[in-house]
CSV table of C-alpha atoms and ligand atoms in Angstrom, one decimal:
chain,number,residue,atom,x,y,z
A,1,MET,CA,0.0,0.0,0.0
A,2,SER,CA,1.4,3.4,-1.0
A,3,LEU,CA,1.5,6.5,1.2
A,4,ALA,CA,1.4,10.2,0.2
A,5,VAL,CA,2.2,12.7,3.0
A,6,ILE,CA,0.8,16.3,2.8
A,7,ILE,CA,2.6,18.8,4.9
A,8,LEU,CA,0.7,22.0,5.6
A,9,ALA,CA,3.1,25.0,5.6
A,10,ALA,CA,1.3,27.8,3.9
A,11,GLY,CA,0.0,29.7,6.9
A,12,GLU,CA,1.4,33.0,7.9
A,13,GLY,CA,1.9,32.1,11.5
A,14,THR,CA,0.4,35.4,12.7
A,15,ARG,CA,0.9,34.5,16.4
A,16,MET,CA,4.7,34.3,15.8
A,17,LYS,CA,4.7,38.1,15.1
A,18,SER,CA,7.5,37.5,12.6
A,19,SER,CA,8.8,38.6,9.1
A,20,TYR,CA,9.7,35.0,8.4
A,21,PRO,CA,7.3,32.1,7.8
A,22,LYS,CA,6.5,30.2,10.9
A,23,VAL,CA,7.9,26.8,9.7
A,24,LEU,CA,11.3,28.3,9.1
A,25,HIS,CA,11.9,29.3,12.8
A,26,ASN,CA,14.6,27.1,14.2
A,27,ILE,CA,14.3,24.5,16.9
A,28,CYS,CA,17.7,23.1,18.1
A,29,GLU,CA,19.4,24.8,15.1
A,30,LYS,CA,17.1,23.5,12.4
A,31,PRO,CA,13.9,25.0,10.8
A,32,MET,CA,10.8,23.5,12.3
A,33,ILE,CA,9.8,22.0,8.9
A,34,HIS,CA,13.2,20.2,8.6
A,35,HIS,CA,12.3,18.3,11.8
A,36,VAL,CA,8.9,17.4,10.3
A,37,LEU,CA,10.5,16.3,7.0
A,38,GLU,CA,13.1,14.2,8.6
A,39,THR,CA,10.4,12.3,10.5
A,40,VAL,CA,8.2,11.9,7.5
A,41,ASN,CA,11.1,10.6,5.4
A,42,LYS,CA,11.6,7.8,7.8
A,43,LEU,CA,8.2,6.4,6.8
A,44,GLY,CA,9.5,6.1,3.2
A,45,PRO,CA,6.4,7.6,1.6
A,46,GLU,CA,6.0,7.5,-2.2
A,47,ARG,CA,5.1,11.1,-2.3
A,48,ILE,CA,5.6,14.1,-0.1
A,49,VAL,CA,3.7,17.3,-1.0
A,50,ALA,CA,4.3,20.5,0.9
A,51,VAL,CA,1.6,23.1,0.7
A,52,VAL,CA,3.2,26.6,0.7
A,53,GLY,CA,1.7,30.0,0.4
A,54,HIS,CA,2.8,32.8,2.8
A,55,LYS,CA,6.3,33.8,1.7
A,56,ALA,CA,6.4,30.6,-0.3
A,57,GLU,CA,9.7,31.4,-2.0
A,58,MET,CA,11.5,31.3,1.4
A,59,VAL,CA,10.0,28.0,2.3
A,60,VAL,CA,10.7,26.4,-1.1
A,61,LYS,CA,14.3,27.5,-0.8
A,62,ALA,CA,14.7,26.0,2.6
A,63,ILE,CA,13.5,22.5,1.9
A,64,GLU,CA,14.2,19.8,-0.7
A,65,GLY,CA,13.0,16.4,-1.6
A,66,VAL,CA,9.4,17.3,-1.7
A,67,GLU,CA,6.8,18.5,-4.3
A,68,PHE,CA,5.4,21.9,-3.7
A,69,VAL,CA,1.8,23.1,-4.2
A,70,VAL,CA,1.0,26.7,-3.8
A,71,GLN,CA,-2.1,27.8,-1.8
A,72,LYS,CA,-2.4,31.3,-3.1
A,73,GLU,CA,-4.8,32.5,-0.4
A,74,GLN,CA,-4.7,31.0,3.1
A,75,LEU,CA,-8.3,30.1,3.5
A,76,GLY,CA,-7.8,27.4,6.1
A,77,THR,CA,-6.4,23.9,6.6
A,78,GLY,CA,-9.2,22.3,4.7
A,79,HIS,CA,-8.7,24.5,1.7
A,80,ALA,CA,-4.9,23.9,2.0
A,81,VAL,CA,-5.4,20.1,1.6
A,82,SER,CA,-8.0,20.5,-1.2
A,83,VAL,CA,-5.4,22.4,-3.4
A,84,VAL,CA,-3.3,19.2,-3.5
A,85,GLU,CA,-6.0,17.1,-5.1
A,86,GLY,CA,-4.8,17.8,-8.6
A,87,VAL,CA,-1.2,16.7,-8.1
A,88,LEU,CA,-2.3,13.5,-6.4
A,89,ASP,CA,-4.7,12.6,-9.3
A,90,SER,CA,-2.8,9.5,-10.3
A,91,PHE,CA,-1.9,8.5,-6.8
A,92,ASN,CA,-3.5,5.5,-5.2
A,93,GLY,CA,-3.1,4.8,-1.6
A,94,ASP,CA,-3.3,6.3,1.9
A,95,ILE,CA,-2.9,10.0,2.6
A,96,MET,CA,-1.4,11.3,5.7
A,97,VAL,CA,-1.8,15.0,6.6
A,98,LEU,CA,0.3,16.8,9.1
A,99,SER,CA,1.4,20.4,9.9
A,100,GLY,CA,4.7,22.0,9.4
A,101,ASP,CA,4.4,23.3,13.0
A,102,THR,CA,4.4,20.0,14.9
A,103,PRO,CA,8.2,19.4,14.9
A,104,LEU,CA,8.5,17.0,17.8
A,105,LEU,CA,6.5,14.1,16.3
A,106,LYS,CA,8.3,10.9,16.2
A,107,ALA,CA,8.4,8.5,13.2
A,108,GLN,CA,7.3,5.7,15.5
A,109,THR,CA,4.1,7.6,16.4
A,110,LEU,CA,3.4,8.3,12.7
A,111,SER,CA,3.9,4.7,11.7
A,112,ASN,CA,1.7,3.5,14.6
A,113,LEU,CA,-1.0,5.9,13.3
A,114,LEU,CA,-0.7,4.5,9.8
A,115,ASN,CA,-0.8,1.0,11.1
A,116,VAL,CA,-4.0,1.6,13.0
A,117,HIS,CA,-5.5,3.3,9.9
A,118,ARG,CA,-4.6,0.3,7.7
A,119,THR,CA,-5.7,-2.4,10.1
A,120,THR,CA,-9.0,-0.8,11.0
A,121,GLY,CA,-9.7,0.2,7.4
A,122,ALA,CA,-11.0,3.6,8.7
A,123,ALA,CA,-12.0,6.4,6.4
A,124,SER,CA,-9.9,8.6,8.7
A,125,THR,CA,-7.6,7.9,11.6
A,126,LEU,CA,-6.6,10.9,13.7
A,127,LEU,CA,-3.8,11.3,16.2
A,128,THR,CA,-5.1,12.7,19.4
A,129,ALA,CA,-3.4,13.6,22.7
A,130,LYS,CA,-4.5,14.3,26.2
A,131,MET,CA,-3.1,17.7,27.2
A,132,ASN,CA,-2.9,19.1,30.7
A,133,ASP,CA,-3.7,22.5,29.1
A,134,PRO,CA,-5.7,22.0,25.9
A,135,THR,CA,-6.0,25.7,25.2
A,136,GLY,CA,-5.7,26.6,21.5
A,137,TYR,CA,-6.2,23.1,20.2
A,138,GLY,CA,-9.3,21.6,18.5
A,139,ARG,CA,-11.2,19.4,20.9
A,140,ILE,CA,-12.2,15.8,20.2
A,141,ILE,CA,-15.9,15.2,20.4
A,142,ARG,CA,-17.0,11.6,21.1
A,143,ALA,CA,-20.4,10.0,21.1
A,144,PRO,CA,-21.5,8.2,24.3
A,145,SER,CA,-20.3,5.0,22.6
A,146,GLY,CA,-16.8,6.5,22.4
A,147,VAL,CA,-16.7,7.0,18.7
A,148,VAL,CA,-15.3,10.3,17.4
A,149,THR,CA,-17.9,12.4,15.8
A,150,ALA,CA,-16.3,15.8,15.3
A,151,ILE,CA,-13.5,18.1,16.1
A,152,ILE,CA,-14.4,21.5,17.5
A,153,GLU,CA,-11.9,24.4,17.2
A,154,GLU,CA,-11.2,26.3,20.4
A,155,LYS,CA,-12.8,29.5,19.0
A,156,ASP,CA,-16.0,27.7,18.1
A,157,ALA,CA,-16.2,25.6,21.3
A,158,THR,CA,-18.8,26.0,24.1
A,159,THR,CA,-17.6,26.5,27.6
A,160,GLU,CA,-18.3,22.8,28.3
A,161,GLN,CA,-16.4,21.6,25.1
A,162,LYS,CA,-13.5,23.7,26.2
A,163,LEU,CA,-13.2,21.4,29.3
A,164,ILE,CA,-12.4,18.5,27.1
A,165,ASN,CA,-8.7,17.8,27.3
A,166,GLU,CA,-8.4,15.3,24.4
A,167,VAL,CA,-7.1,17.4,21.5
A,168,ASN,CA,-6.6,17.1,17.8
A,169,THR,CA,-2.9,17.0,17.0
A,170,GLY,CA,-3.4,18.0,13.4
A,171,THR,CA,-2.1,14.7,12.2
A,172,TYR,CA,-4.4,12.3,10.3
A,173,CYS,CA,-4.5,9.5,7.8
A,174,PHE,CA,-7.3,9.4,5.2
A,175,ASP,CA,-8.8,7.3,2.5
A,176,LYS,CA,-8.0,9.4,-0.5
A,177,LYS,CA,-11.3,9.5,-2.2
A,178,LYS,CA,-13.3,10.0,1.1
A,179,LEU,CA,-11.0,12.9,2.0
A,180,PHE,CA,-11.4,14.9,-1.2
A,181,ASP,CA,-15.1,14.1,-1.4
A,182,SER,CA,-15.6,15.4,2.1
A,183,LEU,CA,-13.5,18.5,1.5
A,184,ARG,CA,-15.9,19.5,-1.3
A,185,GLN,CA,-18.6,19.7,1.4
A,186,ILE,CA,-16.9,22.0,4.0
A,187,ASP,CA,-17.8,25.6,4.4
A,188,PRO,CA,-16.3,28.6,6.2
A,189,ASN,CA,-19.3,29.1,8.6
A,190,ASN,CA,-17.3,29.4,11.8
A,191,LYS,CA,-15.7,32.0,14.0
A,192,GLN,CA,-12.5,32.2,11.9
A,193,LYS,CA,-14.4,32.2,8.5
A,194,GLU,CA,-12.0,29.4,7.4
A,195,TYR,CA,-12.3,26.1,5.6
A,196,TYR,CA,-11.4,23.7,8.4
A,197,LEU,CA,-9.8,20.4,7.6
A,198,THR,CA,-11.2,19.3,11.0
A,199,ASP,CA,-14.8,19.5,9.6
A,200,VAL,CA,-14.0,16.5,7.4
A,201,ILE,CA,-14.3,14.4,10.6
A,202,LYS,CA,-17.9,15.5,11.2
A,203,ILE,CA,-18.8,14.9,7.6
A,204,LEU,CA,-17.3,11.4,7.5
A,205,SER,CA,-18.9,10.5,10.9
A,206,SER,CA,-22.4,11.7,9.9
A,207,SER,CA,-22.3,9.7,6.8
A,208,ASN,CA,-21.4,6.6,8.9
A,209,GLU,CA,-17.8,6.4,7.7
A,210,LYS,CA,-15.4,4.9,10.2
A,211,VAL,CA,-13.4,7.4,12.1
A,212,VAL,CA,-10.7,6.1,14.5
A,213,ALA,CA,-8.7,7.9,17.1
A,214,ALA,CA,-5.2,6.8,18.0
A,215,SER,CA,-3.9,8.4,21.1
A,216,ALA,CA,-0.3,9.6,21.3
A,217,ASN,CA,1.7,8.0,24.1
A,218,ASP,CA,3.6,11.1,24.8
A,219,PRO,CA,1.4,14.2,24.4
A,220,MET,CA,4.4,16.6,24.5
A,221,GLU,CA,5.6,15.0,21.2
A,222,THR,CA,2.5,16.4,19.5
A,223,ILE,CA,2.6,20.0,20.5
A,224,GLY,CA,1.9,22.6,17.8
A,225,ILE,CA,4.0,25.7,17.7
A,226,ASN,CA,1.9,28.8,17.2
A,227,ASN,CA,3.9,31.4,19.2
A,228,ARG,CA,7.4,32.0,20.6
A,229,VAL,CA,6.5,30.6,24.0
A,230,GLN,CA,5.7,27.3,22.4
A,231,LEU,CA,8.8,27.6,20.3
A,232,ALA,CA,10.9,27.8,23.4
A,233,GLU,CA,9.0,24.9,25.0
A,234,ALA,CA,9.7,22.7,21.9
A,235,GLU,CA,13.4,23.7,22.0
A,236,LYS,CA,13.6,22.7,25.6
A,237,ILE,CA,12.0,19.4,25.1
A,238,LEU,CA,14.2,18.5,22.2
A,239,ARG,CA,17.3,19.7,24.0
A,240,GLN,CA,16.5,17.6,27.0
A,241,GLU,CA,16.1,14.5,24.7
A,242,ILE,CA,19.4,15.1,23.1
A,243,ASN,CA,21.2,15.5,26.4
A,244,LYS,CA,19.5,12.5,27.9
A,245,LYS,CA,20.5,10.3,25.0
A,246,LEU,CA,24.1,11.4,25.3
A,247,MET,CA,24.2,10.9,29.1
A,248,LEU,CA,22.8,7.4,28.6
A,249,GLU,CA,25.7,6.8,26.1
A,250,GLY,CA,28.3,7.7,28.8
A,251,VAL,CA,28.7,11.5,28.5
A,252,THR,CA,28.7,13.5,31.8
A,253,ILE,CA,26.6,16.6,31.5
A,254,ILE,CA,27.0,18.6,34.7
A,255,ASP,CA,24.0,20.8,34.1
A,256,PRO,CA,21.7,19.7,31.3
A,257,ASP,CA,19.6,22.8,31.7
A,258,THR,CA,22.4,25.0,30.5
A,259,THR,CA,24.0,22.7,28.0
A,260,PHE,CA,23.0,23.1,24.3
A,261,ILE,CA,24.0,20.3,22.0
A,262,SER,CA,22.8,19.8,18.4
A,263,ALA,CA,21.1,16.6,17.4
A,264,GLU,CA,24.0,15.9,14.9
A,265,ALA,CA,26.8,16.2,17.5
A,266,LYS,CA,28.7,13.0,18.5
A,267,ILE,CA,30.4,12.8,21.8
A,268,GLY,CA,32.5,10.0,23.2
A,269,LYS,CA,32.2,8.4,26.6
A,270,ASP,CA,33.7,9.8,29.7
A,271,THR,CA,33.8,13.3,28.2
A,272,ILE,CA,32.5,15.9,30.7
A,273,ILE,CA,30.5,18.8,29.5
A,274,TYR,CA,30.5,21.8,31.9
A,275,PRO,CA,27.6,24.3,32.1
A,276,MET,CA,26.9,27.1,29.6
A,277,THR,CA,28.3,25.1,26.7
A,278,PHE,CA,27.0,25.1,23.2
A,279,ILE,CA,28.0,22.3,20.9
A,280,SER,CA,26.6,23.0,17.4
A,281,GLY,CA,26.3,21.5,14.0
A,282,ASN,CA,28.2,18.4,13.1
A,283,THR,CA,30.7,18.6,15.9
A,284,LYS,CA,32.4,15.4,16.9
A,285,ILE,CA,34.1,15.0,20.2
A,286,GLY,CA,36.2,12.1,21.3
A,287,GLU,CA,36.4,10.3,24.7
A,288,SER,CA,37.5,11.7,28.1
A,289,CYS,CA,37.5,15.3,27.1
A,290,LEU,CA,36.7,18.2,29.4
A,291,ILE,CA,34.6,20.7,27.5
A,292,GLY,CA,33.5,24.0,29.1
A,293,PRO,CA,32.3,25.8,31.1
A,294,LEU,CA,31.3,28.7,28.8
A,295,SER,CA,32.4,27.2,25.5
A,296,ARG,CA,31.1,27.1,22.0
A,297,LEU,CA,32.1,24.5,19.4
A,298,ILE,CA,30.7,24.9,15.9
A,299,ASN,CA,31.2,22.1,13.3
A,300,CYS,CA,34.5,21.0,15.0
A,301,LYS,CA,36.3,17.7,15.1
A,302,ILE,CA,37.8,17.2,18.6
A,303,GLY,CA,40.0,14.3,19.5
A,304,SER,CA,40.2,12.5,22.9
A,305,PHE,CA,41.6,13.8,26.2
A,306,VAL,CA,41.2,17.4,25.0
A,307,THR,CA,40.5,20.2,27.4
A,308,ILE,CA,38.6,23.2,26.2
A,309,ASP,CA,37.7,25.9,28.7
A,310,SER,CA,35.8,29.1,27.9
A,311,ALA,CA,36.6,29.1,24.3
A,312,VAL,CA,34.9,29.6,20.9
A,313,VAL,CA,36.0,27.1,18.3
A,314,ARG,CA,34.6,27.2,14.8
A,315,GLU,CA,35.1,24.7,11.9
A,316,SER,CA,38.4,23.5,13.2
A,317,THR,CA,40.2,20.3,14.2
A,318,VAL,CA,41.7,19.8,17.6
A,319,GLU,CA,43.7,16.6,18.1
A,320,ASP,CA,44.2,14.4,21.2
A,321,TYR,CA,45.6,15.8,24.4
A,322,ALA,CA,45.4,19.5,23.2
A,323,GLU,CA,44.5,22.2,25.7
A,324,LEU,CA,42.6,25.3,24.7
A,325,GLY,CA,41.7,28.3,26.9
A,326,PRO,CA,40.6,29.8,29.1
A,327,PHE,CA,39.4,32.5,26.7
A,328,CYS,CA,40.6,31.8,23.2
A,329,HIS,CA,39.0,32.1,19.8
A,330,ILE,CA,39.8,29.5,17.2
A,331,ARG,CA,38.5,30.5,13.8
A,332,PRO,CA,37.7,28.3,10.8
A,333,GLY,CA,40.3,26.2,9.1
A,334,THR,CA,42.5,25.7,12.1
A,335,LEU,CA,44.3,22.5,13.0
A,336,ILE,CA,45.6,22.2,16.6
A,337,ARG,CA,47.8,19.1,16.7
A,338,LYS,CA,48.3,16.6,19.4
A,339,GLY,CA,49.3,17.9,22.8
A,340,ALA,CA,49.5,21.5,21.6
A,341,LYS,CA,48.4,24.3,24.0
A,342,VAL,CA,46.5,27.5,23.2
A,343,GLY,CA,46.1,29.8,26.1
A,344,GLY,CA,44.3,32.9,27.2
A,345,PHE,CA,43.3,35.7,24.9
A,346,VAL,CA,44.7,34.0,21.8
A,347,GLU,CA,43.0,34.2,18.4
A,348,ILE,CA,44.0,31.7,15.7
A,349,LYS,CA,42.7,31.7,12.2
A,350,LYS,CA,43.2,29.3,9.3
A,351,SER,CA,46.5,28.0,10.9
A,352,GLU,CA,48.1,24.9,12.0
A,353,VAL,CA,49.7,24.6,15.4
A,354,GLY,CA,52.1,21.6,15.5
A,355,GLN,CA,52.4,18.8,18.1
A,356,ASN,CA,53.3,19.9,21.6
A,357,SER,CA,53.7,23.5,20.4
A,358,LYS,CA,52.4,26.3,22.7
A,359,VAL,CA,50.7,29.6,22.0
A,360,PRO,CA,50.1,30.4,25.7
A,361,HIS,CA,49.1,34.1,25.9
A,362,LEU,CA,47.7,37.1,24.1
A,363,SER,CA,48.5,36.3,20.5
A,364,TYR,CA,47.0,36.6,17.0
A,365,ILE,CA,48.0,33.8,14.7
A,366,GLY,CA,46.5,33.9,11.2
A,367,ASP,CA,47.4,32.0,8.0
A,368,THR,CA,50.3,30.4,9.8
A,369,TYR,CA,52.0,27.1,9.8
A,370,ILE,CA,53.6,26.3,13.2
A,371,GLY,CA,55.7,23.1,13.3
A,372,ASP,CA,56.2,20.8,16.4
A,373,TYR,CA,57.7,21.9,19.7
A,374,VAL,CA,57.4,25.6,18.9
A,375,ASN,CA,57.0,28.2,21.6
A,376,ILE,CA,55.2,31.4,20.8
A,377,GLY,CA,55.9,34.2,23.3
A,378,ALA,CA,53.2,36.3,24.8
A,379,GLY,CA,51.9,39.1,22.6
A,380,THR,CA,53.1,37.6,19.3
A,381,ILE,CA,51.2,38.8,16.3
A,382,THR,CA,51.4,37.5,12.7
A,383,CYS,CA,50.9,40.5,10.6
A,384,ASN,CA,49.1,38.6,7.8
A,385,TYR,CA,47.2,41.3,6.0
A,386,ASP,CA,48.7,44.2,4.0
A,387,SER,CA,45.3,45.8,3.3
A,388,ILE,CA,45.1,44.0,-0.1
A,389,SER,CA,45.9,40.3,0.5
A,390,LYS,CA,46.7,37.8,3.2
A,391,HIS,CA,50.2,36.3,3.5
A,392,LYS,CA,51.5,33.2,5.1
A,393,THR,CA,53.8,32.8,8.1
A,394,VAL,CA,55.8,29.6,8.5
A,395,ILE,CA,57.4,28.8,11.8
A,396,GLU,CA,59.4,25.6,11.7
A,397,ASP,CA,59.9,22.9,14.3
A,398,GLY,CA,61.5,23.9,17.6
A,399,ALA,CA,61.6,27.6,16.9
A,400,PHE,CA,61.2,30.1,19.8
A,401,ILE,CA,59.4,33.3,19.1
A,402,GLY,CA,60.2,35.9,21.7
A,403,SER,CA,57.4,37.8,23.4
A,404,ASP,CA,55.8,40.7,21.5
A,405,THR,CA,57.3,39.6,18.2
A,406,MET,CA,55.6,41.0,15.1
A,407,LEU,CA,56.0,38.6,12.2
A,408,VAL,CA,55.4,40.5,9.1
A,409,ALA,CA,54.2,38.0,6.5
A,410,PRO,CA,55.2,36.5,4.2
A,411,VAL,CA,58.0,35.4,6.5
A,412,LYS,CA,59.6,32.1,7.5
A,413,ILE,CA,61.3,31.3,10.8
A,414,GLY,CA,63.7,28.4,10.3
A,415,ARG,CA,63.9,25.3,12.4
A,416,GLY,CA,65.2,25.9,15.9
A,417,ALA,CA,65.6,29.7,15.3
A,418,PHE,CA,64.9,32.4,17.9
A,419,THR,CA,63.5,35.9,17.6
A,420,GLY,CA,64.3,38.5,20.2
A,421,ALA,CA,61.4,39.9,22.3
A,422,GLY,CA,59.8,43.0,20.8
A,423,SER,CA,61.2,42.4,17.4
A,424,VAL,CA,59.5,43.3,14.1
A,425,ILE,CA,60.6,40.4,11.9
A,426,SER,CA,60.1,41.2,8.2
A,427,LYS,CA,62.7,39.0,6.7
A,428,ASP,CA,63.2,35.2,6.8
A,429,VAL,CA,65.2,33.9,9.7
A,430,PRO,CA,67.6,31.0,8.9
A,431,GLU,CA,67.4,27.9,11.1
A,432,ASP,CA,69.2,27.8,14.4
A,433,SER,CA,69.9,31.6,14.3
A,434,LEU,CA,68.7,34.5,16.4
A,435,ALA,CA,67.0,37.5,14.8
A,436,VAL,CA,66.6,40.7,16.7
A,437,GLU,CA,65.1,43.6,15.0
A,438,ARG,CA,64.9,46.6,17.4
A,439,THR,CA,67.1,49.5,18.5
A,440,GLU,CA,69.7,48.6,20.9
A,441,GLN,CA,69.2,49.5,24.5
A,442,VAL,CA,70.8,52.8,25.7
A,443,ILE,CA,72.0,53.2,29.3
A,444,VAL,CA,72.4,56.7,30.6
A,445,ASP,CA,74.3,56.4,33.9
A,446,ASN,CA,72.7,58.2,36.9
A,447,TRP,CA,70.0,59.7,34.8
A,448,ALA,CA,67.3,59.3,37.4
A,449,LYS,CA,69.5,60.6,40.2
A,450,LYS,CA,70.2,63.8,38.2
A,451,ARG,CA,66.6,64.2,37.5
A,452,ARG,CA,65.6,64.0,41.1
A,453,ARG,CA,68.1,66.6,42.1
A,454,LYS,CA,67.0,69.0,39.4
A,455,LYS,CA,63.4,68.7,40.5
A,456,GLY,CA,64.3,69.0,44.2
A,457,ILE,CA,63.0,65.5,45.0
A,458,SER,CA,64.5,64.1,48.2
A,459,GLU,CA,66.8,61.1,48.0
A,460,GLY,CA,64.8,58.9,50.4
B,1,LIG,C1,-4.9,23.2,13.9
B,1,LIG,C2,-6.2,22.4,13.9
B,1,LIG,C3,-6.5,22.1,15.4
B,1,LIG,C4,-5.4,21.3,16.0
B,1,LIG,C5,-4.1,22.0,15.8
B,1,LIG,C6,-2.9,21.1,16.2
B,1,LIG,C7,-7.6,23.1,12.0
B,1,LIG,C8,-8.8,24.0,11.7
B,1,LIG,N1,-7.3,23.2,13.3
B,1,LIG,O1,-5.1,24.4,14.5
B,1,LIG,O2,-7.7,21.3,15.5
B,1,LIG,O3,-5.6,21.1,17.4
B,1,LIG,O4,-3.9,22.4,14.4
B,1,LIG,O5,-1.7,21.8,16.2
B,1,LIG,O6,-7.1,22.5,11.2
B,1,LIG,N2,-2.1,26.2,7.0
B,1,LIG,C9,-2.0,26.2,5.7
B,1,LIG,N3,-3.0,27.0,5.0
B,1,LIG,C10,-4.0,27.6,5.6
B,1,LIG,C11,-4.0,27.5,7.1
B,1,LIG,C12,-3.1,26.8,7.7
B,1,LIG,O7,-1.2,25.6,5.0
B,1,LIG,O8,-4.8,28.2,5.0
B,1,LIG,C13,-1.1,25.4,7.7
B,1,LIG,C14,-0.2,26.2,8.7
B,1,LIG,O9,0.9,26.8,8.0
B,1,LIG,C15,0.1,25.2,9.8
B,1,LIG,C16,-1.0,24.2,9.7
B,1,LIG,O10,-1.7,24.4,8.5
B,1,LIG,O11,1.3,24.6,9.5
B,1,LIG,C17,-2.0,24.4,10.9
B,1,LIG,O12,-2.5,25.7,10.9
B,1,LIG,P1,-2.6,26.6,12.2
B,1,LIG,O13,-3.2,27.9,11.8
B,1,LIG,O14,-1.4,26.5,13.0
B,1,LIG,O15,-3.8,25.7,12.9
B,1,LIG,P2,-4.1,25.7,14.5
B,1,LIG,O16,-4.9,26.9,14.9
B,1,LIG,O17,-2.9,25.3,15.3
B,2,LIG,CA1,-0.8,25.2,14.8
């Protein structure tokens, strides 16, 4: 039996008060609709059709692997589904409808729903949930026998109906023909003057078609995101799930409430994540690392036994046993080799720091290759930019860069060479030599004594 999934994503999302379509708001770093799509894809449907409308170009640009149908005017969820009828003309099978704003739904829940639908042979099977606070959702109306007879939207509900806490999650399976036949019968005679998809249930039920309700095991999984308060709730639920999974896999998270890890991140066992840490994108961290507090890793590859304290590291690789921070900024394209140390107030961009080399304090290293066992003195700066182009600095194995050295690139410091503190090095330094580029120190004997006398300052 084939499956076509219709994802409703044409609405403006008025309650978000946003210039962007609702379904493009991020939850744990990904647009809401990406979460929905990933889940839907796990069902392996023959067709996925997204209904777009409000700022359609933006939504179309943000997702792939689906067919798009434009709903020019957003006249309601029922109208949104009816515009898909044409493109599914040749399709034979079950139809699942869900919203682009229910991002926490699990594939297992959807496949259960589909299973119930197929085994009961219902005209429609809807996913319902019992909410502690059902405010805002459509309520499930059941006959005394228990069968579902209608869904009443909050705005159209009586005070009594509002007390019902079983809600419509906006996720349904339908028999194709019965769905589109019913949609032709709905009207916008309701408080919102919209064509409600939910009215299909009443139509099917009153013509004695079988309507089945499948209840979601975890109601929180079904929440719809209509405003930014719900957006934050969804973010929190997803974040807790990610953290929990990692903890069960052997990662210590000192304070899950202040630890933000992307769903894609991979972290090895015995790594400890300290509070206020953000691990984003496709970051991969090895075993037994100490990460944080106050750190941010974006698309990084981190080895094992690495220490990162109060650092921002972007699109870079850090090998085993390296130590970063506190307070350093590692910019894209950097490779910190095994056992290297990068200390406080150091910025490194598009550079390689060799094995066991140290950049311990207050430096800027850009477009630089640093070999193994190099020591970079405090305050060293690679002057890599001449206002037109960037130039490379090469510091070979075992070199010692004196504090406050300016390395005016392009420049090369040979193996084992030294630079004197405070030097401005603008020419290559041969291996094993010392380069000093500064005026020689002048000593004026008794200068201070003479000055004191002249100014009448006592000799105490
Ligand atoms: C809808 C349901 C409600 C259910 C809730 C679950 C209806 C009438 N109500 O309410 O019973 O409890 O979802 O979260 O269906 N959309 C379009 N075109 C339109 C209107 C909406 O594509 O013309 C899309 C929206 O972009 C959104 C989805 O349909 O992704 C649901 O619309 P929304 O306005 O959020 O419906 P709710 O009021 O949440
Ligand atoms: Ca909604």
